[in-house]
Amino acid sequence: EAGVTQFPSHSVIEKGQTVTLRCDPISGHDNLYWYRRVMGKEIKFLLHFVKESKQDESGMPNNRFLAERTGGTYSTLKVQPAELEDSGVYFCASSQRQGDGETQYFGPGTRLLVL
Amino acid sequence: GESVGLHLPTLSVQEGDNSIINCAYSNSASDYFIWYKQESGKGPQFIIDIRSNMDKRQGQRVTVLLNKTVKHLSLQIAATQPGDSAVYFCAEILNNDMRFGAGTRLTVKP
């Protein structure tokens, strides 16, 4: 069974540009999560989808970040315009069902560097 | 690979020794805990979990201990191997809200 995949693996952009990150969860997983890790700091929650609906987006830092999950399959996270402090590693995770402490399986992450 | 952990706590052990990695969690109501391992250039991988109604759980070469009184979680790795070198995160979960610790970098010396 394929795991969670993310694209691209790395992205280097200039301040003010737009970047779109993609996450493909494990097939059949309704729950999809985005996290971010800024260098040297803890992983922080961004948002949670259940199928195509945003269940919790309390971790989204500001309105420059837009996440979508049309059709309840893959998800995109767009940063527009990117700022220097957006640099970090963006992880996606998916789980099969909500509740019961269902384990989240992580993708390899997208390493974003904003210059 | 990912350049992380410049300011992470570090633990260096000799191959074959046992490792103990500690984590303090923040919410006394958290009811589920997971230890993740992150190798360079990869995403976090599930190692072992434990629910709040338990205080110990064993896996293959790993044991997780939970002390709810002091909100402390530990991961014990027996007979540490070079392949165990990675950053280890604990995660606390309450109602599907998952929060991670900063992580500890484990280095295994041959």
Short mmCIF file of C-alpha atoms in Angstrom, two decimals:
data_model
loop_
_atom_site.label_atom_id
_atom_site.label_comp_id
_atom_site.label_asym_id
_atom_site.label_seq_id
_atom_site.Cartn_x
_atom_site.Cartn_y
_atom_site.Cartn_z
CA GLU A 1 0.00 0.00 0.00
CA ALA A 2 1.39 3.41 -0.97
CA GLY A 3 2.05 5.82 1.85
CA VAL A 4 1.38 9.52 2.05
CA THR A 5 3.17 11.35 -0.75
CA GLN A 6 4.03 15.01 -1.05
CA PHE A 7 5.14 17.14 -3.95
CA PRO A 8 7.50 18.84 -4.43
CA SER A 9 10.12 17.50 -2.08
CA HIS A 10 11.93 20.86 -2.12
CA SER A 11 10.99 24.33 -3.21
CA VAL A 12 13.11 27.46 -3.27
CA ILE A 13 11.25 30.67 -4.08
CA GLU A 14 11.71 34.38 -3.63
CA LYS A 15 9.77 36.48 -1.23
CA GLY A 16 6.50 37.56 -2.79
CA GLN A 17 6.16 34.56 -5.04
CA THR A 18 3.49 31.87 -4.82
CA VAL A 19 4.05 28.23 -4.03
CA THR A 20 1.59 25.35 -4.03
CA LEU A 21 2.30 22.19 -2.10
CA ARG A 22 0.47 18.97 -2.78
CA CYS A 23 -0.34 16.03 -0.54
CA ASP A 24 -1.76 12.68 -1.58
CA PRO A 25 -3.02 10.79 1.46
CA ILE A 26 -3.22 7.06 1.83
CA SER A 27 -6.13 5.80 -0.25
CA GLY A 28 -9.30 5.58 1.81
CA HIS A 29 -8.13 7.92 4.55
CA ASP A 30 -10.78 10.52 5.18
CA ASN A 31 -8.65 12.59 7.52
CA LEU A 32 -5.87 14.75 6.16
CA TYR A 33 -3.69 17.05 8.23
CA TRP A 34 -1.14 19.71 7.40
CA TYR A 35 1.71 20.55 9.77
CA ARG A 36 4.69 22.84 9.59
CA ARG A 37 8.08 22.71 11.20
CA VAL A 38 10.18 25.82 11.28
CA MET A 39 13.88 25.10 11.69
CA GLY A 40 14.84 23.98 15.15
CA LYS A 41 11.32 24.21 16.51
CA GLU A 42 8.46 21.87 17.13
CA ILE A 43 6.01 20.64 14.54
CA LYS A 44 2.91 22.78 14.56
CA PHE A 45 -0.56 21.93 13.42
CA LEU A 46 -2.00 23.95 10.54
CA LEU A 47 -5.32 22.37 9.64
CA HIS A 48 -7.41 19.23 9.41
CA PHE A 49 -9.69 18.02 6.63
CA VAL A 50 -12.36 15.38 6.95
CA LYS A 51 -12.96 14.39 3.38
CA GLU A 52 -13.35 17.71 1.56
CA SER A 53 -14.42 19.73 4.60
CA LYS A 54 -12.16 21.79 6.81
CA GLN A 55 -12.67 20.39 10.28
CA ASP A 56 -10.20 22.62 12.05
CA GLU A 57 -8.07 25.38 10.56
CA SER A 58 -7.11 27.05 13.79
CA GLY A 59 -3.40 26.60 13.12
CA MET A 60 -3.29 28.47 9.84
CA PRO A 61 -0.96 31.42 10.49
CA ASN A 62 -2.65 34.02 8.30
CA ASN A 63 -4.67 34.56 5.16
CA ARG A 64 -1.66 34.10 2.91
CA PHE A 65 -2.18 30.36 3.41
CA LEU A 66 -4.99 28.59 1.56
CA ALA A 67 -5.65 24.88 1.79
CA GLU A 68 -8.05 22.93 -0.37
CA ARG A 69 -9.14 19.35 -0.73
CA THR A 70 -11.51 19.23 -3.64
CA GLY A 71 -13.20 15.87 -3.97
CA GLY A 72 -11.82 14.69 -0.67
CA THR A 73 -8.74 13.09 -2.18
CA TYR A 74 -5.50 15.03 -2.51
CA SER A 75 -4.96 18.38 -0.87
CA THR A 76 -3.06 21.50 -1.83
CA LEU A 77 -1.60 24.18 0.39
CA LYS A 78 -0.90 27.46 -1.34
CA VAL A 79 1.20 30.25 0.11
CA GLN A 80 0.64 33.60 -1.58
CA PRO A 81 2.61 35.79 -1.30
CA ALA A 82 5.39 33.89 0.45
CA GLU A 83 7.37 35.59 3.21
CA LEU A 84 10.76 34.72 4.66
CA GLU A 85 9.24 33.31 7.84
CA ASP A 86 7.28 30.76 5.81
CA SER A 87 10.46 28.76 5.29
CA GLY A 88 10.33 25.34 6.89
CA VAL A 89 9.20 21.81 6.30
CA TYR A 90 5.55 21.21 5.56
CA PHE A 91 4.26 17.80 6.50
CA CYS A 92 1.04 16.16 5.51
CA ALA A 93 -0.48 13.25 7.42
CA SER A 94 -3.54 11.11 6.95
CA SER A 95 -5.57 8.76 9.09
CA GLN A 96 -8.40 6.40 8.41
CA ARG A 97 -11.06 7.55 10.81
CA GLN A 98 -11.53 10.22 13.36
CA GLY A 99 -11.62 9.43 17.02
CA ASP A 100 -10.15 6.51 18.94
CA GLY A 101 -6.69 8.02 18.63
CA GLU A 102 -6.28 6.83 15.08
CA THR A 103 -2.61 6.91 14.10
CA GLN A 104 -1.60 9.56 11.63
CA TYR A 105 0.80 8.51 8.89
CA PHE A 106 3.12 11.20 7.65
CA GLY A 107 4.44 12.07 4.26
CA PRO A 108 8.11 12.90 3.69
CA GLY A 109 7.49 16.62 3.80
CA THR A 110 8.12 19.52 1.47
CA ARG A 111 11.11 21.66 2.32
CA LEU A 112 10.29 25.25 1.51
CA LEU A 113 12.92 27.95 1.45
CA VAL A 114 11.85 31.53 0.87
CA LEU A 115 14.70 33.87 -0.06
CA GLY B 1 18.22 16.39 3.59
CA GLU B 2 16.42 18.50 6.08
CA SER B 3 18.61 20.70 8.21
CA VAL B 4 16.97 20.57 11.59
CA GLY B 5 17.74 20.22 15.17
CA LEU B 6 20.34 22.97 15.55
CA HIS B 7 18.89 23.66 18.95
CA LEU B 8 17.40 20.29 19.77
CA PRO B 9 18.30 18.43 22.94
CA THR B 10 20.72 15.68 22.03
CA LEU B 11 21.46 12.25 23.37
CA SER B 12 24.54 10.34 22.37
CA VAL B 13 24.82 6.65 23.22
CA GLN B 14 27.15 3.80 22.45
CA GLU B 15 25.90 1.09 20.13
CA GLY B 16 24.41 -1.70 22.18
CA ASP B 17 23.53 0.50 25.15
CA ASN B 18 19.97 1.33 26.13
CA SER B 19 18.60 4.78 25.32
CA ILE B 20 16.02 6.76 27.24
CA ILE B 21 14.38 9.74 25.59
CA ASN B 22 12.15 11.96 27.68
CA CYS B 23 9.23 14.20 26.89
CA ALA B 24 7.15 16.52 29.02
CA TYR B 25 3.65 17.08 27.71
CA SER B 26 1.46 20.04 28.40
CA ASN B 27 -2.18 19.02 28.72
CA SER B 28 -3.18 16.83 31.64
CA ALA B 29 -6.37 15.90 29.75
CA SER B 30 -4.49 14.39 26.79
CA ASP B 31 -5.57 10.79 26.47
CA TYR B 32 -3.37 9.34 23.77
CA PHE B 33 0.35 9.62 23.12
CA ILE B 34 2.58 8.63 20.23
CA TRP B 35 6.32 8.49 19.75
CA TYR B 36 7.55 9.30 16.27
CA LYS B 37 10.99 8.83 14.75
CA GLN B 38 12.22 11.18 12.07
CA GLU B 39 15.27 10.30 10.04
CA SER B 40 17.04 12.92 7.99
CA GLY B 41 15.07 13.84 4.88
CA LYS B 42 12.00 11.84 5.86
CA GLY B 43 8.71 12.49 7.58
CA PRO B 44 7.92 11.34 11.11
CA GLN B 45 7.33 7.59 11.42
CA PHE B 46 5.13 5.99 14.04
CA ILE B 47 7.07 3.97 16.64
CA ILE B 48 4.71 3.19 19.51
CA ASP B 49 1.65 4.59 21.19
CA ILE B 50 0.06 4.48 24.61
CA ARG B 51 -3.30 5.49 26.03
CA SER B 52 -3.73 7.41 29.23
CA ASN B 53 -5.25 4.41 31.02
CA MET B 54 -1.89 2.63 30.79
CA ASP B 55 1.47 3.47 32.28
CA LYS B 56 3.66 1.17 30.23
CA ARG B 57 3.60 -0.41 26.83
CA GLN B 58 6.22 -2.54 25.12
CA GLY B 59 7.03 -3.02 21.50
CA GLN B 60 9.92 -4.53 19.65
CA ARG B 61 13.01 -3.15 21.41
CA VAL B 62 11.02 -0.12 22.55
CA THR B 63 9.08 0.65 25.70
CA VAL B 64 7.00 3.72 26.42
CA LEU B 65 6.36 4.82 29.99
CA LEU B 66 3.69 7.31 30.94
CA ASN B 67 3.63 9.21 34.21
CA LYS B 68 0.45 11.23 34.28
CA THR B 69 1.20 12.68 37.70
CA VAL B 70 4.06 14.73 36.34
CA LYS B 71 2.95 14.76 32.69
CA HIS B 72 6.01 12.87 31.54
CA LEU B 73 6.51 10.40 28.76
CA SER B 74 9.62 8.40 28.03
CA LEU B 75 10.81 6.15 25.24
CA GLN B 76 13.27 3.42 26.04
CA ILE B 77 15.20 1.78 23.22
CA ALA B 78 16.98 -1.44 24.08
CA ALA B 79 20.31 -2.36 22.50
CA THR B 80 20.48 0.84 20.49
CA GLN B 81 21.68 0.40 16.92
CA PRO B 82 23.17 2.86 14.42
CA GLY B 83 19.88 2.77 12.52
CA ASP B 84 18.18 4.24 15.55
CA SER B 85 19.96 7.54 15.01
CA ALA B 86 17.22 10.08 14.32
CA VAL B 87 15.15 12.81 15.89
CA TYR B 88 12.44 11.47 18.20
CA PHE B 89 9.20 13.38 18.85
CA CYS B 90 6.48 12.72 21.32
CA ALA B 91 2.94 13.73 20.45
CA GLU B 92 0.00 14.24 22.78
CA ILE B 93 -3.50 13.88 21.47
CA LEU B 94 -6.81 15.04 22.81
CA ASN B 95 -9.92 14.85 20.64
CA ASN B 96 -7.76 14.51 17.55
CA ASP B 97 -5.85 17.65 18.41
CA MET B 98 -2.22 16.54 18.18
CA ARG B 99 0.64 18.56 19.56
CA PHE B 100 4.29 17.66 19.18
CA GLY B 101 7.25 18.19 21.44
CA ALA B 102 10.36 19.83 20.03
CA GLY B 103 12.17 16.53 19.62
CA THR B 104 15.40 14.94 20.79
CA ARG B 105 18.24 14.02 18.49
CA LEU B 106 19.63 10.57 19.20
CA THR B 107 23.11 9.79 17.93
CA VAL B 108 24.44 6.26 18.17
CA LYS B 109 28.19 5.86 18.25
CA PRO B 110 29.62 2.65 16.83
#
